[in-house]
Coordinates of C-alpha atoms and ligand atoms in Angstrom, one line a residue:
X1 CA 0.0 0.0 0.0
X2 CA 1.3 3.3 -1.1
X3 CA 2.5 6.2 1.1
X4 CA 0.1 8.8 2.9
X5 CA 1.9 11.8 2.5
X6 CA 1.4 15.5 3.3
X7 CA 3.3 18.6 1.5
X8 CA 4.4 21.5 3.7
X9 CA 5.5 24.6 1.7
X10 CA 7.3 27.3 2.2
X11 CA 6.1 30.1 0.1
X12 CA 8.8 32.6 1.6
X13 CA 11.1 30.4 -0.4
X14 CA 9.4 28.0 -2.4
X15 CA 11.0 25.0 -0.7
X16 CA 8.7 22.4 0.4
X17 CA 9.0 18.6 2.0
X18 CA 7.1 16.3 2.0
X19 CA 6.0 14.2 5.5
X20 CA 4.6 10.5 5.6
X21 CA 1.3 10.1 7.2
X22 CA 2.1 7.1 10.2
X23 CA -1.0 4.7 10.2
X24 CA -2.3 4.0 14.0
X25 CA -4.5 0.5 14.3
X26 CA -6.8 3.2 16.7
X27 CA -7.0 7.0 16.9
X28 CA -5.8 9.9 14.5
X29 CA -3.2 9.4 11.6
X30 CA 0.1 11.3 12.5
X31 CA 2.1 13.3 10.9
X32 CA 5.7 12.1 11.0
X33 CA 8.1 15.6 11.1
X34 CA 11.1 14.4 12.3
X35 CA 13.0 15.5 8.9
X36 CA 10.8 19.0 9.0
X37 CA 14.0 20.2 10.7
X38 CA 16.4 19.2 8.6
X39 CA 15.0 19.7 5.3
X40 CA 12.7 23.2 5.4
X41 CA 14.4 24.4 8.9
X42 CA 11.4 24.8 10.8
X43 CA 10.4 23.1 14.3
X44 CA 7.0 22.8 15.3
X45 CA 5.5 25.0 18.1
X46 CA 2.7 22.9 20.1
X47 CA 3.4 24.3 23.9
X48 CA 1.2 21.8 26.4
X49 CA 1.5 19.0 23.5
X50 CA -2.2 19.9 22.0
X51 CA -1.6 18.5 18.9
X52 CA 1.4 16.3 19.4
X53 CA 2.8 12.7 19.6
X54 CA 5.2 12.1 21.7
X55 CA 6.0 8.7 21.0
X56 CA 4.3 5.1 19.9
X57 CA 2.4 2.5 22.5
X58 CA 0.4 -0.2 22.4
X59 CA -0.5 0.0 26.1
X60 CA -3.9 2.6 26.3
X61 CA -5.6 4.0 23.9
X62 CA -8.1 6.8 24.6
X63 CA -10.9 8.7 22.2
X64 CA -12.0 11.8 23.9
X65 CA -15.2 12.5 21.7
X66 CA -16.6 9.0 22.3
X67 CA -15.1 8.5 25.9
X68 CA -13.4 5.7 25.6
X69 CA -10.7 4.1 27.7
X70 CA -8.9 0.4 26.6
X71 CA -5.8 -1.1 28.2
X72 CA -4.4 -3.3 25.8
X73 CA -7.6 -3.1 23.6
X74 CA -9.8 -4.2 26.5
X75 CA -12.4 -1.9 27.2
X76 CA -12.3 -0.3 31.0
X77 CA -16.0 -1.1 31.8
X78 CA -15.2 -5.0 31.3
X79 CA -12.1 -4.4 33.0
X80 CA -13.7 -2.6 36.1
X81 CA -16.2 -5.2 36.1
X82 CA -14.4 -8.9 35.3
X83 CA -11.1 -8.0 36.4
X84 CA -9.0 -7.5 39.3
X85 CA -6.2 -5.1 39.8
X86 CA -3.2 -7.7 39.6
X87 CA -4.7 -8.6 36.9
X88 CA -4.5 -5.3 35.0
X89 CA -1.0 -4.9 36.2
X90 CA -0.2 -8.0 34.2
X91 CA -2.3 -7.1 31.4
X92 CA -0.5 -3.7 31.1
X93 CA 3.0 -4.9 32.2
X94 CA 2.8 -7.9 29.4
X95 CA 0.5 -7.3 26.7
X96 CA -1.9 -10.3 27.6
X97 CA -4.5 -11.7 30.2
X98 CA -2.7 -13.9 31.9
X99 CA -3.5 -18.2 32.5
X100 CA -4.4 -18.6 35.9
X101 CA -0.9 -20.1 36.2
X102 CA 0.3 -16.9 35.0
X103 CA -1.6 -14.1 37.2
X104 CA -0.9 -16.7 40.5
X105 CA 2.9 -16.6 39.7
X106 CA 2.9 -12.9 39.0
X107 CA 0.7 -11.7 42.5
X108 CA 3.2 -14.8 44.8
X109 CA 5.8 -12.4 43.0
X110 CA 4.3 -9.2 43.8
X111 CA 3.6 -10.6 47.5
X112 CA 7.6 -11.6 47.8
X113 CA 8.3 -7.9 46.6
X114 CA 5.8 -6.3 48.7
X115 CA 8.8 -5.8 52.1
X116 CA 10.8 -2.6 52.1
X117 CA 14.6 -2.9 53.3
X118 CA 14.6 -2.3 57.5
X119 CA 17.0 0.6 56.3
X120 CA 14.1 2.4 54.5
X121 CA 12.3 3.1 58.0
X122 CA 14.8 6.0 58.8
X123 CA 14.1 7.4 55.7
X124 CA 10.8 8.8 57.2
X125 CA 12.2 9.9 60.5
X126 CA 13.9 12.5 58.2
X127 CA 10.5 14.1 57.1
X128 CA 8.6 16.5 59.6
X129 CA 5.6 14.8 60.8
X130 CA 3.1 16.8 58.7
X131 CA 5.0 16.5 55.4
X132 CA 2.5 16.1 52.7
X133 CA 2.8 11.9 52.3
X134 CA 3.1 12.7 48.5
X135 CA 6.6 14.4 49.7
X136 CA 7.6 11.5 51.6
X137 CA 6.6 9.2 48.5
X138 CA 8.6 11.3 45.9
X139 CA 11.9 11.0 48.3
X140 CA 11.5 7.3 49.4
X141 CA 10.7 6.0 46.1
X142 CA 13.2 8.4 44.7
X143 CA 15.6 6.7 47.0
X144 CA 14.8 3.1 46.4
X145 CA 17.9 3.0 43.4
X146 CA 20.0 2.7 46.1
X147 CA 18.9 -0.1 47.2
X148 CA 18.6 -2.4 44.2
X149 CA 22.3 -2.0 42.1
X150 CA 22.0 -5.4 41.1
X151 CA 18.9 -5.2 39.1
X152 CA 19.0 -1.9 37.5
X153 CA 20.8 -2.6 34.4
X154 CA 17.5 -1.2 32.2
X155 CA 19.0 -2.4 29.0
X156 CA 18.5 -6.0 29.9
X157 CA 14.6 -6.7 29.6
X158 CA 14.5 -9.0 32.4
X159 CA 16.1 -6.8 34.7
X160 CA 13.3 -4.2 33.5
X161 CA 10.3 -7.1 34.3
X162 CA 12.0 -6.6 37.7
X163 CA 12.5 -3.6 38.9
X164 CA 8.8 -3.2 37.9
X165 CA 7.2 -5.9 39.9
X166 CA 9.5 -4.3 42.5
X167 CA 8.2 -0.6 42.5
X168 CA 4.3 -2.1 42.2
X169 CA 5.0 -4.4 45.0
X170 CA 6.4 -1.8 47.3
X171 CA 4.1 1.0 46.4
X172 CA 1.4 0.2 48.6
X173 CA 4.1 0.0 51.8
X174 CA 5.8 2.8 51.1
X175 CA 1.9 5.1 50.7
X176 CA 0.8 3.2 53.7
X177 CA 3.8 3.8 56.1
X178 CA 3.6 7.5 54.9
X179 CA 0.2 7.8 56.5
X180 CA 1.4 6.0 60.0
X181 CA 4.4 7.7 60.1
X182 CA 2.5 11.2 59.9
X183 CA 0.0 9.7 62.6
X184 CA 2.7 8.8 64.6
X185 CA 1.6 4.9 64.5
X186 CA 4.2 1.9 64.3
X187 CA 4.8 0.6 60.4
X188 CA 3.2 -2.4 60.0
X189 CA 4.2 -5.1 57.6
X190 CA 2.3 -6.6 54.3
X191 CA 1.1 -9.8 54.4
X192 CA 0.9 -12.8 52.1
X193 CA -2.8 -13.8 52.9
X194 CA -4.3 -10.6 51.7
X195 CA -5.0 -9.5 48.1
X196 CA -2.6 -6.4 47.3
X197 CA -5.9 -4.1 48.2
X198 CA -6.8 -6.0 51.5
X199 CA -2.7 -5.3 52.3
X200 CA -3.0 -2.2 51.9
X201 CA -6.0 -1.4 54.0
X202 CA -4.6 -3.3 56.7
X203 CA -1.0 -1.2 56.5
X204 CA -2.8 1.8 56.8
X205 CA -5.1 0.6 59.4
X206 CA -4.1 -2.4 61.2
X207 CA -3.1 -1.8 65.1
X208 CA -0.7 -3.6 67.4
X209 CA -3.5 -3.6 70.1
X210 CA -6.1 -5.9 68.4
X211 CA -6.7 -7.9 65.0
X212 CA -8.0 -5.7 62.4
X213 CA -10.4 -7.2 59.4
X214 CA -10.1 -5.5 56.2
X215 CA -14.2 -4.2 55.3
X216 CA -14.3 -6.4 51.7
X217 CA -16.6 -3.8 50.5
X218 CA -13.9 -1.3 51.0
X219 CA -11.5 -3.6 49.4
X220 CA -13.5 -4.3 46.5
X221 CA -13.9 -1.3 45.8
X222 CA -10.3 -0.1 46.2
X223 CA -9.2 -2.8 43.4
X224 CA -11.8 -1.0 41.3
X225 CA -10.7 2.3 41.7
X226 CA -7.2 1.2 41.3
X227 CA -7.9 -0.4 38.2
X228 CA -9.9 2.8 36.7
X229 CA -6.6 4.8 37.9
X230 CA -3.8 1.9 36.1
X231 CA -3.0 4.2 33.0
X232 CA -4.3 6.8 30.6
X233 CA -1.9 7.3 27.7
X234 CA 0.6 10.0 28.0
X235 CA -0.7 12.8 30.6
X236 CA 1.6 14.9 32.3
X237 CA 3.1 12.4 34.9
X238 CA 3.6 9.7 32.8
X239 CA 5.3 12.1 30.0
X240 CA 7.7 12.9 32.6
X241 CA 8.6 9.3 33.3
X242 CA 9.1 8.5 29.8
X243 CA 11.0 11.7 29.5
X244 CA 12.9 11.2 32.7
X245 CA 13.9 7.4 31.7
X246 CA 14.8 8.5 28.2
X247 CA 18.1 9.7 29.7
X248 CA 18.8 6.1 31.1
X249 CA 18.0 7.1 34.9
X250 CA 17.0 4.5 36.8
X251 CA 13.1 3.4 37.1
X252 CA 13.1 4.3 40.4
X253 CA 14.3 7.6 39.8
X254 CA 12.0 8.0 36.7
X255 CA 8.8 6.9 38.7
X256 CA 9.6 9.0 41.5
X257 CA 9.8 12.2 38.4
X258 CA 6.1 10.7 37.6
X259 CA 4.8 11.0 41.4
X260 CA 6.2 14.8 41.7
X261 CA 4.5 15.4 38.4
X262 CA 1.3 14.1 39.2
X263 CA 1.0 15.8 42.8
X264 CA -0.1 19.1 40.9
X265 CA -3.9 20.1 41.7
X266 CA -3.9 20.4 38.3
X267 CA -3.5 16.5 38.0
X268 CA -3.6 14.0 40.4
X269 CA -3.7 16.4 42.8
X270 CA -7.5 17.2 41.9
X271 CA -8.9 14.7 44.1
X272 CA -7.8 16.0 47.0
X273 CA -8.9 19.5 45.7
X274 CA -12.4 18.4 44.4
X275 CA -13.2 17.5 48.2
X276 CA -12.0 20.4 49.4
X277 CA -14.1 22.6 47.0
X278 CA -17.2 20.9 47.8
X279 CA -16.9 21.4 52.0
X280 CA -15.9 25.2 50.6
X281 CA -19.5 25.1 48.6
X282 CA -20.9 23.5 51.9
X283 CA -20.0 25.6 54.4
X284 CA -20.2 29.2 52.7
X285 CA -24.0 28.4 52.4
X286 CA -23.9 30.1 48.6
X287 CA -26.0 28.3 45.8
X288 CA -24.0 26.4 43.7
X289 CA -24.8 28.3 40.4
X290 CA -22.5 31.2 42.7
X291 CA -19.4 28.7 42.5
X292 CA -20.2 27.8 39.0
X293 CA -20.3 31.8 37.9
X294 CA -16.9 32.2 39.6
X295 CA -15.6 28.9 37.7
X296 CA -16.6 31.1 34.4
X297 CA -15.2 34.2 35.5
X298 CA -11.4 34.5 33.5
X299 CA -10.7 37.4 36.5
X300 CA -11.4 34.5 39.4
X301 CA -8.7 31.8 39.4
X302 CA -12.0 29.4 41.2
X303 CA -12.0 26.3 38.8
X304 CA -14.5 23.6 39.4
X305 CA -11.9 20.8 40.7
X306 CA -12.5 17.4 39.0
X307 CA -14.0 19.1 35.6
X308 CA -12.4 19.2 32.3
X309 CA -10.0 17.2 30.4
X310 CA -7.0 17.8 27.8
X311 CA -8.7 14.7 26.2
X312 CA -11.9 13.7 27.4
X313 CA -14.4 15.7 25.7
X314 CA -17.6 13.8 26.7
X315 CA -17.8 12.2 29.8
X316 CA -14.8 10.3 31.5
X317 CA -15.8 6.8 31.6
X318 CA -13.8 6.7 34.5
X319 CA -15.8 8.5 36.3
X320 CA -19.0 7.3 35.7
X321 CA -18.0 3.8 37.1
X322 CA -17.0 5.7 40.0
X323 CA -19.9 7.6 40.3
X324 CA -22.0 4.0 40.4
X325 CA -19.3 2.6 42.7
X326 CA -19.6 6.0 45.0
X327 CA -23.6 5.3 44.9
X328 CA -23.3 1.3 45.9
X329 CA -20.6 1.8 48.7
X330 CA -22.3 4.6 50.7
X331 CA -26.3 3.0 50.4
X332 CA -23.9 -0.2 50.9
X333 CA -22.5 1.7 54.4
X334 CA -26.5 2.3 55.7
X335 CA -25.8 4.9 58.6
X336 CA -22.2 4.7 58.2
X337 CA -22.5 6.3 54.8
X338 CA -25.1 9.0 55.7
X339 CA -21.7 11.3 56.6
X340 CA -20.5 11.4 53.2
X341 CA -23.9 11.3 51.3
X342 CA -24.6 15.3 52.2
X343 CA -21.4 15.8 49.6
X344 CA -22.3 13.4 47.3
X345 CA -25.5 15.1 46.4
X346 CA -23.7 17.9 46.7
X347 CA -21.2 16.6 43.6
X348 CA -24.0 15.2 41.4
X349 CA -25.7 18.7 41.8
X350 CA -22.9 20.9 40.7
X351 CA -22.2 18.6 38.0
X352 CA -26.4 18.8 37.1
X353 CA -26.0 22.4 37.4
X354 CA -22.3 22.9 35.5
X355 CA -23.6 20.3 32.3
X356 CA -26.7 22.9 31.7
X357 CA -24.5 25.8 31.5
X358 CA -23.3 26.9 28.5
X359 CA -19.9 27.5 29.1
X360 CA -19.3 24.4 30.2
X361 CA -21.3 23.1 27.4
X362 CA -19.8 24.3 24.9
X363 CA -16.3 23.8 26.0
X364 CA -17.1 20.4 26.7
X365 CA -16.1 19.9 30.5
X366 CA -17.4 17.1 32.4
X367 CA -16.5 15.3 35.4
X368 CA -13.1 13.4 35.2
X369 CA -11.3 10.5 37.3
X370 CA -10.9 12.9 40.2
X371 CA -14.9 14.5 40.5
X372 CA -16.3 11.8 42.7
X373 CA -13.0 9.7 43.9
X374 CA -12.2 11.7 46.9
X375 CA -15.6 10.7 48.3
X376 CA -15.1 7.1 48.0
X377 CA -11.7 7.6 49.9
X378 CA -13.3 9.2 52.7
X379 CA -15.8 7.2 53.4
X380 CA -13.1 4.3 53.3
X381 CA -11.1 6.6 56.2
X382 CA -8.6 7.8 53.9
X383 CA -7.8 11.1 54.7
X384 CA -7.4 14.0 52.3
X385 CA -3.6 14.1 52.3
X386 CA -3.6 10.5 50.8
X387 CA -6.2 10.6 48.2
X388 CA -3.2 11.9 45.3
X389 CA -0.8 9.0 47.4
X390 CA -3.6 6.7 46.4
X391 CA -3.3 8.0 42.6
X392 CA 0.4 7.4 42.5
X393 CA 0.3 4.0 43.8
X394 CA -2.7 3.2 41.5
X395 CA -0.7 4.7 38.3
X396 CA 2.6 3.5 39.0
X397 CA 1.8 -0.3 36.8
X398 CA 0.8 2.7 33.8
X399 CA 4.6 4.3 34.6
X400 CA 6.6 1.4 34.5
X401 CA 4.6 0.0 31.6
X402 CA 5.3 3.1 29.9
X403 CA 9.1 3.1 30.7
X404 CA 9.6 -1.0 30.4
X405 CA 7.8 0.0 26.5
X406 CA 10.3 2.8 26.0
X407 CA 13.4 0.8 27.3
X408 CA 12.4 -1.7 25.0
X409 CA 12.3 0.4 21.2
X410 CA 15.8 -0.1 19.5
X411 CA 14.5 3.8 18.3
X412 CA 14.4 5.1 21.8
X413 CA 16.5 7.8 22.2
X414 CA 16.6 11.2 24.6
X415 CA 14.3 13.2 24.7
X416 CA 15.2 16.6 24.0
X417 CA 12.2 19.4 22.4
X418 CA 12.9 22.7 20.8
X419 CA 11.7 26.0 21.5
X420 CA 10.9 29.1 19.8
X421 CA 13.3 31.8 21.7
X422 CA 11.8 35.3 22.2
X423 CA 14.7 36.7 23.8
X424 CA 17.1 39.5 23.4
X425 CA 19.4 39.0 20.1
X426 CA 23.3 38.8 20.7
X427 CA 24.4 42.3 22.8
X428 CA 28.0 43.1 24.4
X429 CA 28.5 42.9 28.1
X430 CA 28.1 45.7 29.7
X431 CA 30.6 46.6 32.4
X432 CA 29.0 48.1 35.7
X433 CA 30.5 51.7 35.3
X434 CA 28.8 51.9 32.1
X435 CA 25.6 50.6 33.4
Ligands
LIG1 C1 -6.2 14.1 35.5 O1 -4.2 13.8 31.0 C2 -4.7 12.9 31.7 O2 -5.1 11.9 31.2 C3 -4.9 13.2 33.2 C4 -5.7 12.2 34.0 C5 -5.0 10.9 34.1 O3 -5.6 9.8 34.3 O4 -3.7 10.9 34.0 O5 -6.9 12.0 33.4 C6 -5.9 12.7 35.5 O6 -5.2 14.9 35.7 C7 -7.6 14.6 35.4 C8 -7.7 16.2 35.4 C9 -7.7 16.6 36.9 N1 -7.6 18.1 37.0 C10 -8.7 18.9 37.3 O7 -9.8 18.4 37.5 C11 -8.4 20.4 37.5 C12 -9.5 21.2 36.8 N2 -9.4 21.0 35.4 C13 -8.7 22.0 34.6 O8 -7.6 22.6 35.3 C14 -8.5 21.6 33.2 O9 -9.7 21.1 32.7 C15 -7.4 20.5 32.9 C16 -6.1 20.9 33.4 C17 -7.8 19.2 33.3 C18 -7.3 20.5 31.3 O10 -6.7 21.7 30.9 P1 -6.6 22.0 29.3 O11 -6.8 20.8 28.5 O12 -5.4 22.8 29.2 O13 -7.9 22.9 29.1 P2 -7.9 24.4 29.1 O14 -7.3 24.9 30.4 O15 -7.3 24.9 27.8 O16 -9.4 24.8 29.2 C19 -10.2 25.0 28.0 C20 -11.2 26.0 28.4 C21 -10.7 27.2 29.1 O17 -11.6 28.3 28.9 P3 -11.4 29.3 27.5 O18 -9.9 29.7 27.5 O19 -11.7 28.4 26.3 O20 -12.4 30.4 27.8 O21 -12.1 25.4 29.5 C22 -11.9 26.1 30.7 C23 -10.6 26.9 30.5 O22 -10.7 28.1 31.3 N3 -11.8 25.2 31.7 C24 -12.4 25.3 32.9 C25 -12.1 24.1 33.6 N4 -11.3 23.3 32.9 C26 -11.1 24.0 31.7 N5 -13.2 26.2 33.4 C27 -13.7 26.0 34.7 N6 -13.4 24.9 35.4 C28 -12.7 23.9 34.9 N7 -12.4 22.8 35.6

């Protein structure tokens, strides 16, 4: 089959090139420029990446006018629904469901990962007790390389398989003795009985003084939420793993690049924001059409937390699974549940109230990943500082999927973009008499 091509021509000089359309087996066509350079002396000028490819994958693909989300060409509702987080790790990590052979291998080899070196412990007596836990995450994981020299050749795909089952097995330890390090409890340790949700509940929860049963609703739902949070393409955080492990840095430094990226309110860090918002829009006693005039107004820098999307222009389907799984858990909860209902209505209101306006209508903003999340946290006890902890841990199998696919193109190289400079042309030093 014959070439795609497209013609770019200069007409200040006449010169023009010609660029190959690249085929995708989902999604747009792209436009490969990587000679545009070269041959007409032009870059390209896309600042936040609107319109731009950074690289290939077969891991997620996403279509924002239809809102659809597949790992591996599996669509997230049957994922959400059939599968199980361990699962989706293997999926993403490997390309494939796994036999059950397979997926009970990989979890005993999460489980045996799932310790952290006695050494890390005095890692957290270095942080102040109210260090935001996504500060301690980005410095312990960041620190992790330093434990593991003799699997971190990244060139060696094995060694990549590794260092990957590592940083998903120790996520969970490392969020959870965040949170009892801030509270001032004892650390406690994973075990091998519990699923890698239940394990994690009980490391944030578990005390010395009595034996603590995970809630399974709580850890059903957890798996769910973690499985809806796995990956999404290239967004911001896991751009700046790719870009971090395209200089050969370690996976543990690269991943630990993702979780500082993703801490931003403007990312994962909405879900703590979202909640925060709506106990604003609770207590100040306003109608909610107040907050969603102020979310319109360009002079007021009020956005409504957990609305919009680079790429979602319809609704995230991610957040309509957690909508229902929001709905089930706190009617499951009875009295329990009545606590967090006041700001559930209050969430399903502003986004009633924000779909019939026009701006937001016509700009297409509807409730993402992060709208309705935070709600489901609280009412598991998860408090506010952890929700974007809870993010990371979920995302980091999408990271290291990422960075594992990177490592493994021949083509991969550093990445290294362009600019367009607007500064001062060349001009003599000045000395400070003259001044
Ligand atoms: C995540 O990329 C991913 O895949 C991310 C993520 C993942 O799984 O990795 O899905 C997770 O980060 C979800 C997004 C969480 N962030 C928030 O909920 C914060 C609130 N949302 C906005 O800050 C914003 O919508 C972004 C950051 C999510 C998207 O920003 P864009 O794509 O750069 O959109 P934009 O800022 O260009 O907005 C387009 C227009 C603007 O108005 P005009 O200039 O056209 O007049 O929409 C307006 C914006 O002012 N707008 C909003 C709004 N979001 C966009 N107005 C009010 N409230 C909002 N939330």
């Amino acid at each position: 089959m014959s070439k795609q091509m497209v013609t770019v021509i200069d007409h200040a000089t006449g010169k023009q090139v010609d660029l190959e359309v690249l085929n995708p087996t989902d999604g747009p066509k792209t436009i490969d420029v990587r000679k545009l350079y070269k041959e007409l002396g032009y870059f390209t000028f896309d600042p936040g990446f609107m319109s731009t490819a950074s690289c290939w994958s077969k891991i997620t693909y996403l279509d924002g006018e239809k809102g659809i989300l597949r790992y591996r060409g599996y669509p997230i509702e049957q994922l959400a629904e059939h599968s199980s987080y361990m699962e989706v790790c293997y999926l993403l990590l490997h390309g494939e469901l796994p036999q059950a052979d397979e997926l009970h291998t990989f979890e005993e080899g999460i489980k045996d990962r799932s310790m952290l070196h006695e050494a890390v412990k005095s890692f957290y007596n270095g942080f102040r007790r109210d260090a935001h836990p996504m500060a301690t995450m980005v410095g312990v994981v960041g620190a992790l390389s330093a434990f593991y020299h003799d699997h971190l050749n990244i060139h060696d795909p094995e060694q990549r398989i590794v260092s990957a089952m590592r940083l998903i097995a120790k996520m969970p330890t490392i969020a959870a003795w965040s949170y009892r390090y801030a509270k001032g409890w004892p650390f406690v340790y994973p075990r091998k009985d519990l699923s890698y949700a239940e394990n994690f509940l009980h490391m944030m929860f578990a005390s010395p003084m009595e034996p603590y049963d995970v809630d399974p609703l709580f850890a059903k739902a957890l798996d769910v939420i973690m499985i809806l949070h796995a990956d999404h393409e290239q967004n911001a955080s896991t751009s700046t793993v790719r870009l971090t492990g395209s200089s050969e840095a370690n996976p543990y430094a690269a991943v630990a690049a993702g979780i500082a990226a993703l801490w931003g309110p403007a990312h994962g860090g909405a879900n703590e924001a979202v909640i925060r918002m709506l106990n604003d829009i609770l207590e100040s006693g306003k109608p909610l059409q107040h907050f969603v005039d102020r979310a319109k107004d360009k002079n007021d820098r009020f956005r409504l937390m957990g609305f919009g999307h680079r790429v979602y222009k319809s609704f995230d389907p991610r957040a309509v699974i957690i909508r229902q799984i929001c709905h089930q858990l706190l009617n499951n909860l009875g009295p329990q549940g009545r606590q967090y209902q006041k700001l559930f209505e209050t969430a399903m209101e502003l986004e009633r109230v924000a779909l019939e306006d026009d701006y937001f209508k016509s700009r297409n903003l509807y409730p993402n990943v992060d709208f309705y999340s935070g709600i489901i946290f609280l009412a598991m006890g998860i408090p506010l500082n952890m929700f974007t902890v809870l993010f990371a841990l979920s995302r980091t199998v999408g990271w290291i999927s990422q960075w594992n696919e990177m490592m493994g193109d021949p083509q991969s190289r550093i990445g290294r973009p362009r600019q367009l400079y607007i500064g001062e042309t060349e001009r003599d030093y000045t000395p400070m008499e003259a001044r």
